[in-house]
Amino acid sequence: MKAAFIYTEEYQKYDYGHDHPLQVIRLKLTYELLKAYGIFEKEGIEVLEPEPATDEDIALFHSIDYINVLKGIDSGIHPSNLLNYGLGWGDNPVFKGIYEGSLLVSGASLQAARMVESCEVPVAFNIAGGLHHAMAGRASGFCYFNDPAIAIADMVKMGKRVLYVDIDAHHGDGVQQAFYDTDRVMTISLHESGRYLFPGTGDCTETGEGKGKGYSVNLPFYPSTGDDVFLNGFYEVVLPLAKAFSPDILVTQLGTDSLKGDPLTHLELTNRGFSMMVNEFKNMGYPWVALGGGGYNIINVARAWAIAFSIMAGIELPDALPEEWKRFLKSKGLKGPDRLRDNPSEKKDRTEEDWAEKGIEFIKKNIFPVHGI
């Protein structure tokens, strides 16, 4: 296989609610767009049904107490202290299927990781994954189980060294916390500054502790940062650290809420800039586990992830969007642009550049020497 795409219509059953920012239809929109392009009919491309994780898998990162709370909710048991687990309020509503759906998403990421680790496929993409905010004992930021942390912990258990790169607009705080004190995992998060955006973390000074000192890397950006500045940070920080760390496995969180027009964030990347980073991930040549993540402009999500998977599969997609997909959008009461790719971004003033340069300078001074750069 050239690339595996892990997807199931079962994802649509686990709905956060009509008014919630995280709309699961974005997953189906992505699948339908790729299907309309005919990419799943190409040689070497496989669409695979996910296999649910087990409690034992989930316990690689999460506490048994927290797992049992989510399991109980599916059985109709709602403890009085839900808020202690980050549950039952706007970001993290409770609903029947919360545990079952979370097992399915986490299982898909584990499946992707195990396929890549065993060399069945060079890259596997679980678009439902990338739920990077969940902590060991609580939900956070729309995330119930932290599938990246679970999948990475599974690979570390098998003796692998893992590089995790997160380009979601929000800081990958849950994954960072999971591996903050180890040198077996390097976490790199490029995100909008926590001064302006949830979860309020991800400053450059968060660099790890103990054996992990220098293995947690954060580059926060000023609101309105676009392609040029974000990509410069990517090239200056991610590429040299990836080469120096030389991991066994690459895991990427490809949140699309860093794109211009997202209703919850303030960055202004285009999917052209996004695709340039995806190309760089492919060019690294490491076995690659690709995960989804944030993204609340659902048309942007589908277009960006379709481009991402086409790069993984080595297939160039035409810029004109398929009429079949446009009809599908119309049937759902949705409308989008006629083109797959965004226009190039416009240059901004120096505020974004100056802000990013300070972060890059800090990383080069404090992180690079740890890795002999």
Short mmCIF file of C-alpha atoms in Angstrom, two decimals:
data_model
loop_
_atom_site.label_atom_id
_atom_site.label_comp_id
_atom_site.label_asym_id
_atom_site.label_seq_id
_atom_site.Cartn_x
_atom_site.Cartn_y
_atom_site.Cartn_z
CA MET A 1 0.00 0.00 0.00
CA LYS A 2 1.04 3.58 -0.66
CA ALA A 3 -1.32 5.12 1.90
CA ALA A 4 -4.16 4.09 4.19
CA PHE A 5 -7.20 6.22 4.96
CA ILE A 6 -9.01 5.12 8.12
CA TYR A 7 -12.68 6.05 8.11
CA THR A 8 -16.14 4.79 9.00
CA GLU A 9 -19.67 6.14 8.66
CA GLU A 10 -20.03 5.16 12.33
CA TYR A 11 -18.25 8.41 13.21
CA GLN A 12 -21.45 10.26 12.30
CA LYS A 13 -23.29 8.64 15.22
CA TYR A 14 -21.20 10.46 17.82
CA ASP A 15 -22.55 13.98 17.58
CA TYR A 16 -21.61 16.75 20.03
CA GLY A 17 -24.85 18.57 19.26
CA HIS A 18 -26.18 20.95 16.62
CA ASP A 19 -24.80 24.10 18.27
CA HIS A 20 -21.39 22.69 19.13
CA PRO A 21 -18.41 24.02 17.12
CA LEU A 22 -17.06 20.52 16.44
CA GLN A 23 -19.32 19.16 13.72
CA VAL A 24 -18.67 15.51 12.85
CA ILE A 25 -20.03 16.05 9.33
CA ARG A 26 -16.62 17.54 8.49
CA LEU A 27 -15.27 13.97 8.46
CA LYS A 28 -17.88 12.84 5.95
CA LEU A 29 -17.29 15.95 3.81
CA THR A 30 -13.59 15.03 3.60
CA TYR A 31 -14.32 11.42 2.72
CA GLU A 32 -16.89 12.42 0.06
CA LEU A 33 -14.51 14.93 -1.50
CA LEU A 34 -11.73 12.37 -1.84
CA LYS A 35 -14.23 9.83 -3.14
CA ALA A 36 -15.52 12.32 -5.73
CA TYR A 37 -11.95 12.87 -6.91
CA GLY A 38 -11.63 9.11 -7.39
CA ILE A 39 -8.58 8.83 -5.15
CA PHE A 40 -9.82 5.69 -3.38
CA GLU A 41 -9.88 3.85 -6.70
CA LYS A 42 -6.16 4.40 -7.29
CA GLU A 43 -3.72 1.54 -6.96
CA GLY A 44 -2.13 1.24 -3.53
CA ILE A 45 -4.77 3.31 -1.71
CA GLU A 46 -6.87 1.57 0.94
CA VAL A 47 -9.85 2.77 2.96
CA LEU A 48 -9.95 0.85 6.23
CA GLU A 49 -12.66 0.53 8.88
CA PRO A 50 -11.30 1.43 12.33
CA GLU A 51 -11.10 -1.09 15.14
CA PRO A 52 -12.17 0.19 18.60
CA ALA A 53 -9.50 0.51 21.26
CA THR A 54 -9.70 -1.56 24.43
CA ASP A 55 -9.71 -0.22 27.99
CA GLU A 56 -6.17 -1.57 28.28
CA ASP A 57 -5.15 0.54 25.27
CA ILE A 58 -6.77 3.67 26.71
CA ALA A 59 -5.05 3.08 30.07
CA LEU A 60 -1.70 3.62 28.35
CA PHE A 61 -2.42 7.30 29.09
CA HIS A 62 -5.75 7.75 30.89
CA SER A 63 -6.62 6.89 34.49
CA ILE A 64 -8.89 3.92 35.17
CA ASP A 65 -11.17 6.19 37.21
CA TYR A 66 -11.72 8.53 34.26
CA ILE A 67 -12.23 5.64 31.82
CA ASN A 68 -14.92 4.23 34.11
CA VAL A 69 -16.70 7.58 34.31
CA LEU A 70 -17.01 7.75 30.50
CA LYS A 71 -18.04 4.11 30.37
CA GLY A 72 -20.73 4.79 32.98
CA ILE A 73 -22.16 7.71 31.00
CA ASP A 74 -22.83 5.35 28.08
CA SER A 75 -24.77 3.19 30.54
CA GLY A 76 -26.81 6.14 31.78
CA ILE A 77 -24.79 6.77 34.96
CA HIS A 78 -23.94 10.45 35.42
CA PRO A 79 -21.90 11.07 38.60
CA SER A 80 -22.58 14.29 40.50
CA ASN A 81 -18.96 15.44 40.14
CA LEU A 82 -18.82 15.47 36.33
CA LEU A 83 -17.18 18.89 36.35
CA ASN A 84 -14.18 17.38 38.15
CA TYR A 85 -13.61 15.38 34.97
CA GLY A 86 -14.10 18.36 32.65
CA LEU A 87 -17.46 16.98 31.57
CA GLY A 88 -20.99 18.31 31.24
CA TRP A 89 -20.41 21.90 30.14
CA GLY A 90 -20.20 23.71 26.80
CA ASP A 91 -16.87 22.43 25.45
CA ASN A 92 -17.32 18.83 26.54
CA PRO A 93 -21.00 17.84 26.58
CA VAL A 94 -22.04 14.39 27.74
CA PHE A 95 -24.16 12.18 25.50
CA LYS A 96 -24.86 8.50 24.98
CA GLY A 97 -22.09 7.05 22.87
CA ILE A 98 -19.37 9.30 24.32
CA TYR A 99 -17.33 6.30 25.49
CA GLU A 100 -18.05 4.07 22.50
CA GLY A 101 -17.23 6.84 20.03
CA SER A 102 -14.04 7.75 21.86
CA LEU A 103 -12.90 4.12 21.76
CA LEU A 104 -13.49 4.07 18.01
CA VAL A 105 -11.50 7.25 17.34
CA SER A 106 -8.64 6.15 19.60
CA GLY A 107 -8.67 2.68 18.07
CA ALA A 108 -8.33 4.22 14.61
CA SER A 109 -5.20 6.10 15.69
CA LEU A 110 -3.75 2.97 17.27
CA GLN A 111 -4.54 1.06 14.10
CA ALA A 112 -2.74 3.70 12.02
CA ALA A 113 0.26 3.60 14.35
CA ARG A 114 0.52 -0.18 14.39
CA MET A 115 0.21 -0.41 10.60
CA VAL A 116 2.97 2.14 10.14
CA GLU A 117 5.18 0.65 12.86
CA SER A 118 4.93 -2.80 11.25
CA CYS A 119 5.75 -1.36 7.79
CA GLU A 120 2.41 -2.43 6.29
CA VAL A 121 2.07 1.07 4.90
CA PRO A 122 4.36 4.15 4.91
CA VAL A 123 1.57 6.53 5.99
CA ALA A 124 -1.88 6.13 7.53
CA PHE A 125 -4.34 9.01 8.07
CA ASN A 126 -7.04 9.00 10.75
CA ILE A 127 -8.95 12.22 10.14
CA ALA A 128 -11.09 11.68 13.26
CA GLY A 129 -8.01 11.67 15.49
CA GLY A 130 -5.75 14.39 16.78
CA LEU A 131 -7.78 15.09 19.95
CA HIS A 132 -4.76 16.57 21.67
CA HIS A 133 -6.23 18.42 24.68
CA ALA A 134 -7.58 15.55 26.81
CA MET A 135 -5.64 15.02 30.04
CA ALA A 136 -5.05 11.74 31.86
CA GLY A 137 -8.03 12.24 34.14
CA ARG A 138 -10.26 14.78 32.44
CA ALA A 139 -11.75 15.97 29.17
CA SER A 140 -10.63 19.28 27.70
CA GLY A 141 -11.23 21.33 24.58
CA PHE A 142 -13.69 18.98 22.81
CA CYS A 143 -11.38 16.02 23.53
CA TYR A 144 -12.36 13.04 25.72
CA PHE A 145 -9.59 10.51 25.04
CA ASN A 146 -6.21 11.78 23.85
CA ASP A 147 -5.68 9.49 20.87
CA PRO A 148 -2.26 10.93 19.89
CA ALA A 149 -0.91 10.32 23.41
CA ILE A 150 -2.35 6.79 23.47
CA ALA A 151 -0.89 5.89 20.07
CA ILE A 152 2.50 7.39 20.91
CA ALA A 153 2.59 5.59 24.28
CA ASP A 154 1.89 2.33 22.46
CA MET A 155 4.82 2.92 20.11
CA VAL A 156 7.13 3.90 22.96
CA LYS A 157 6.16 0.65 24.70
CA MET A 158 7.42 -1.12 21.57
CA GLY A 159 10.77 0.63 21.92
CA LYS A 160 10.22 3.35 19.31
CA ARG A 161 11.36 6.96 19.46
CA VAL A 162 8.60 9.27 18.27
CA LEU A 163 8.52 12.79 16.86
CA TYR A 164 5.14 14.51 17.31
CA VAL A 165 4.53 17.70 15.31
CA ASP A 166 1.30 19.66 15.88
CA ILE A 167 0.25 22.48 13.50
CA ASP A 168 -3.22 23.02 14.96
CA ALA A 169 -3.97 26.63 15.95
CA HIS A 170 -4.35 25.44 19.55
CA HIS A 171 -1.39 24.29 21.63
CA GLY A 172 -1.08 20.50 21.88
CA ASP A 173 -1.07 20.64 25.67
CA GLY A 174 -2.31 17.14 26.50
CA VAL A 175 0.31 15.43 24.34
CA GLN A 176 3.04 17.67 25.69
CA GLN A 177 2.06 16.85 29.27
CA ALA A 178 2.01 13.11 28.53
CA PHE A 179 5.68 13.10 27.49
CA TYR A 180 7.08 16.13 29.31
CA ASP A 181 9.71 14.16 31.23
CA THR A 182 10.99 11.73 28.60
CA ASP A 183 13.58 11.87 25.84
CA ARG A 184 11.84 9.06 23.93
CA VAL A 185 9.33 11.52 22.47
CA MET A 186 9.90 14.98 21.06
CA THR A 187 6.77 17.16 20.90
CA ILE A 188 6.79 20.25 18.68
CA SER A 189 3.74 22.51 18.64
CA LEU A 190 3.30 25.51 16.32
CA HIS A 191 0.19 27.43 17.38
CA GLU A 192 -1.50 30.73 18.09
CA SER A 193 -0.18 32.20 21.31
CA GLY A 194 -1.91 31.11 24.51
CA ARG A 195 -2.19 34.80 25.42
CA TYR A 196 -5.00 35.01 22.88
CA LEU A 197 -6.37 31.47 22.52
CA PHE A 198 -7.34 28.36 24.50
CA PRO A 199 -5.75 26.53 26.28
CA GLY A 200 -3.53 29.41 27.38
CA THR A 201 -0.35 27.35 27.34
CA GLY A 202 2.45 26.67 24.87
CA ASP A 203 4.97 29.37 25.69
CA CYS A 204 8.50 28.90 24.38
CA THR A 205 9.72 28.42 27.95
CA GLU A 206 7.82 25.11 28.28
CA THR A 207 10.77 22.92 27.31
CA GLY A 208 10.35 19.71 29.30
CA GLU A 209 11.78 18.50 32.61
CA GLY A 210 14.19 15.81 33.81
CA LYS A 211 15.22 13.55 30.93
CA GLY A 212 12.70 15.43 28.79
CA LYS A 213 14.42 18.80 29.11
CA GLY A 214 14.76 20.11 25.57
CA TYR A 215 12.28 17.63 24.11
CA SER A 216 9.16 19.80 24.39
CA VAL A 217 9.25 22.58 21.82
CA ASN A 218 6.73 25.38 21.40
CA LEU A 219 6.57 28.18 18.85
CA PRO A 220 3.60 30.48 19.52
CA PHE A 221 2.44 32.95 16.87
CA TYR A 222 0.72 36.31 17.03
CA PRO A 223 -2.93 36.45 15.86
CA SER A 224 -3.27 37.10 12.09
CA THR A 225 -0.02 35.27 11.30
CA GLY A 226 -0.17 33.91 7.77
CA ASP A 227 1.75 31.57 5.48
CA ASP A 228 5.10 33.37 5.22
CA VAL A 229 5.75 33.76 8.94
CA PHE A 230 4.29 30.39 9.97
CA LEU A 231 6.23 28.55 7.28
CA ASN A 232 9.45 30.32 8.20
CA GLY A 233 8.99 29.09 11.77
CA PHE A 234 8.34 25.59 10.47
CA TYR A 235 11.49 25.59 8.35
CA GLU A 236 13.68 27.19 11.03
CA VAL A 237 12.51 24.99 13.92
CA VAL A 238 10.80 21.77 12.82
CA LEU A 239 13.10 20.66 10.02
CA PRO A 240 16.44 20.92 11.86
CA LEU A 241 15.03 19.38 15.07
CA ALA A 242 13.44 16.50 13.14
CA LYS A 243 16.75 15.77 11.45
CA ALA A 244 18.68 15.95 14.72
CA PHE A 245 16.21 13.80 16.68
CA SER A 246 15.95 11.25 13.82
CA PRO A 247 12.86 9.41 15.11
CA ASP A 248 11.65 5.92 14.31
CA ILE A 249 8.11 7.22 13.76
CA LEU A 250 6.63 10.60 12.82
CA VAL A 251 3.19 11.54 14.21
CA THR A 252 1.55 14.72 12.93
CA GLN A 253 -1.57 16.51 14.14
CA LEU A 254 -2.96 18.32 11.10
CA GLY A 255 -5.55 20.63 12.63
CA THR A 256 -6.98 23.01 10.04
CA ASP A 257 -8.14 25.72 12.44
CA SER A 258 -4.89 27.52 11.61
CA LEU A 259 -6.48 28.43 8.25
CA LYS A 260 -7.96 31.85 7.56
CA GLY A 261 -11.72 31.95 8.11
CA ASP A 262 -11.88 29.59 11.06
CA PRO A 263 -14.56 30.89 13.46
CA LEU A 264 -12.66 30.01 16.66
CA THR A 265 -9.10 31.11 15.89
CA HIS A 266 -7.18 34.07 14.49
CA LEU A 267 -4.40 32.72 12.28
CA GLU A 268 -4.51 33.31 8.53
CA LEU A 269 -2.80 30.42 6.77
CA THR A 270 -4.03 29.24 3.41
CA ASN A 271 -4.32 25.60 2.43
CA ARG A 272 -1.39 26.29 0.12
CA GLY A 273 0.82 27.02 3.12
CA PHE A 274 -0.72 24.06 4.95
CA SER A 275 0.07 21.76 2.01
CA MET A 276 3.70 22.91 1.94
CA MET A 277 4.12 21.63 5.51
CA VAL A 278 2.42 18.35 4.63
CA ASN A 279 4.85 17.99 1.72
CA GLU A 280 7.75 18.50 4.11
CA PHE A 281 6.39 15.80 6.42
CA LYS A 282 6.32 13.39 3.50
CA ASN A 283 9.82 14.38 2.39
CA MET A 284 11.20 13.56 5.85
CA GLY A 285 10.85 9.91 4.87
CA TYR A 286 9.92 8.58 8.32
CA PRO A 287 7.08 6.08 8.85
CA TRP A 288 4.19 8.50 9.26
CA VAL A 289 1.03 8.49 11.39
CA ALA A 290 -1.18 11.40 10.32
CA LEU A 291 -4.05 12.55 12.53
CA GLY A 292 -6.77 15.15 12.07
CA GLY A 293 -7.45 17.74 14.75
CA GLY A 294 -9.26 21.05 15.02
CA GLY A 295 -11.07 22.85 12.25
CA TYR A 296 -14.44 24.58 12.55
CA ASN A 297 -14.93 25.96 9.07
CA ILE A 298 -16.01 22.60 7.74
CA ILE A 299 -15.45 23.41 4.06
CA ASN A 300 -11.87 24.47 4.85
CA VAL A 301 -11.41 21.22 6.77
CA ALA A 302 -12.50 19.01 3.89
CA ARG A 303 -10.41 20.81 1.28
CA ALA A 304 -7.24 20.90 3.42
CA TRP A 305 -7.44 17.25 4.47
CA ALA A 306 -8.20 16.17 0.91
CA ILE A 307 -5.04 17.96 -0.22
CA ALA A 308 -3.11 16.38 2.67
CA PHE A 309 -4.15 12.85 1.80
CA SER A 310 -3.44 13.39 -1.89
CA ILE A 311 0.12 14.37 -0.93
CA MET A 312 0.44 11.27 1.27
CA ALA A 313 -0.76 9.14 -1.64
CA GLY A 314 1.44 10.89 -4.21
CA ILE A 315 -1.54 11.97 -6.32
CA GLU A 316 -2.02 15.46 -7.77
CA LEU A 317 -5.64 16.61 -7.52
CA PRO A 318 -7.07 19.08 -10.04
CA ASP A 319 -8.01 22.46 -8.62
CA ALA A 320 -11.61 22.34 -9.90
CA LEU A 321 -13.82 20.75 -7.27
CA PRO A 322 -15.84 17.76 -8.51
CA GLU A 323 -19.46 18.41 -9.45
CA GLU A 324 -20.42 15.32 -7.47
CA TRP A 325 -19.09 16.91 -4.29
CA LYS A 326 -20.81 20.22 -5.03
CA ARG A 327 -24.10 18.33 -5.33
CA PHE A 328 -23.39 16.59 -2.03
CA LEU A 329 -22.79 19.97 -0.38
CA LYS A 330 -26.03 21.30 -1.80
CA SER A 331 -27.94 18.28 -0.47
CA LYS A 332 -26.68 19.22 3.00
CA GLY A 333 -27.58 22.89 2.60
CA LEU A 334 -23.91 23.85 2.31
CA LYS A 335 -22.00 25.94 -0.17
CA GLY A 336 -18.30 26.43 -0.73
CA PRO A 337 -15.79 27.81 -3.24
CA ASP A 338 -15.35 26.26 -6.66
CA ARG A 339 -11.65 25.60 -6.18
CA LEU A 340 -9.70 23.19 -4.04
CA ARG A 341 -6.80 25.51 -3.34
CA ASP A 342 -6.86 28.95 -1.74
CA ASN A 343 -5.37 32.06 -3.25
CA PRO A 344 -1.83 32.87 -2.05
CA SER A 345 -1.73 34.75 1.23
CA GLU A 346 -0.97 38.45 1.46
CA LYS A 347 2.08 39.79 3.30
CA LYS A 348 1.40 41.36 6.70
CA ASP A 349 3.23 44.00 8.74
CA ARG A 350 6.24 43.23 10.90
CA THR A 351 4.35 42.52 14.14
CA GLU A 352 3.85 38.85 13.28
CA GLU A 353 7.45 38.50 12.05
CA ASP A 354 8.96 40.12 15.13
CA TRP A 355 6.85 37.97 17.47
CA ALA A 356 7.85 34.75 15.69
CA GLU A 357 11.53 35.71 15.48
CA LYS A 358 11.72 36.02 19.26
CA GLY A 359 10.34 32.49 19.63
CA ILE A 360 12.70 31.08 17.01
CA GLU A 361 15.66 32.80 18.69
CA PHE A 362 14.69 31.33 22.08
CA ILE A 363 14.43 27.81 20.62
CA LYS A 364 17.76 28.07 18.83
CA LYS A 365 19.45 29.29 22.00
CA ASN A 366 17.84 26.89 24.50
CA ILE A 367 16.70 23.79 22.57
CA PHE A 368 19.09 23.38 19.64
CA PRO A 369 22.22 22.86 21.79
CA VAL A 370 20.55 19.93 23.58
CA HIS A 371 20.44 18.17 20.21
CA GLY A 372 23.86 19.22 18.95
CA ILE A 373 22.57 21.82 16.53
#
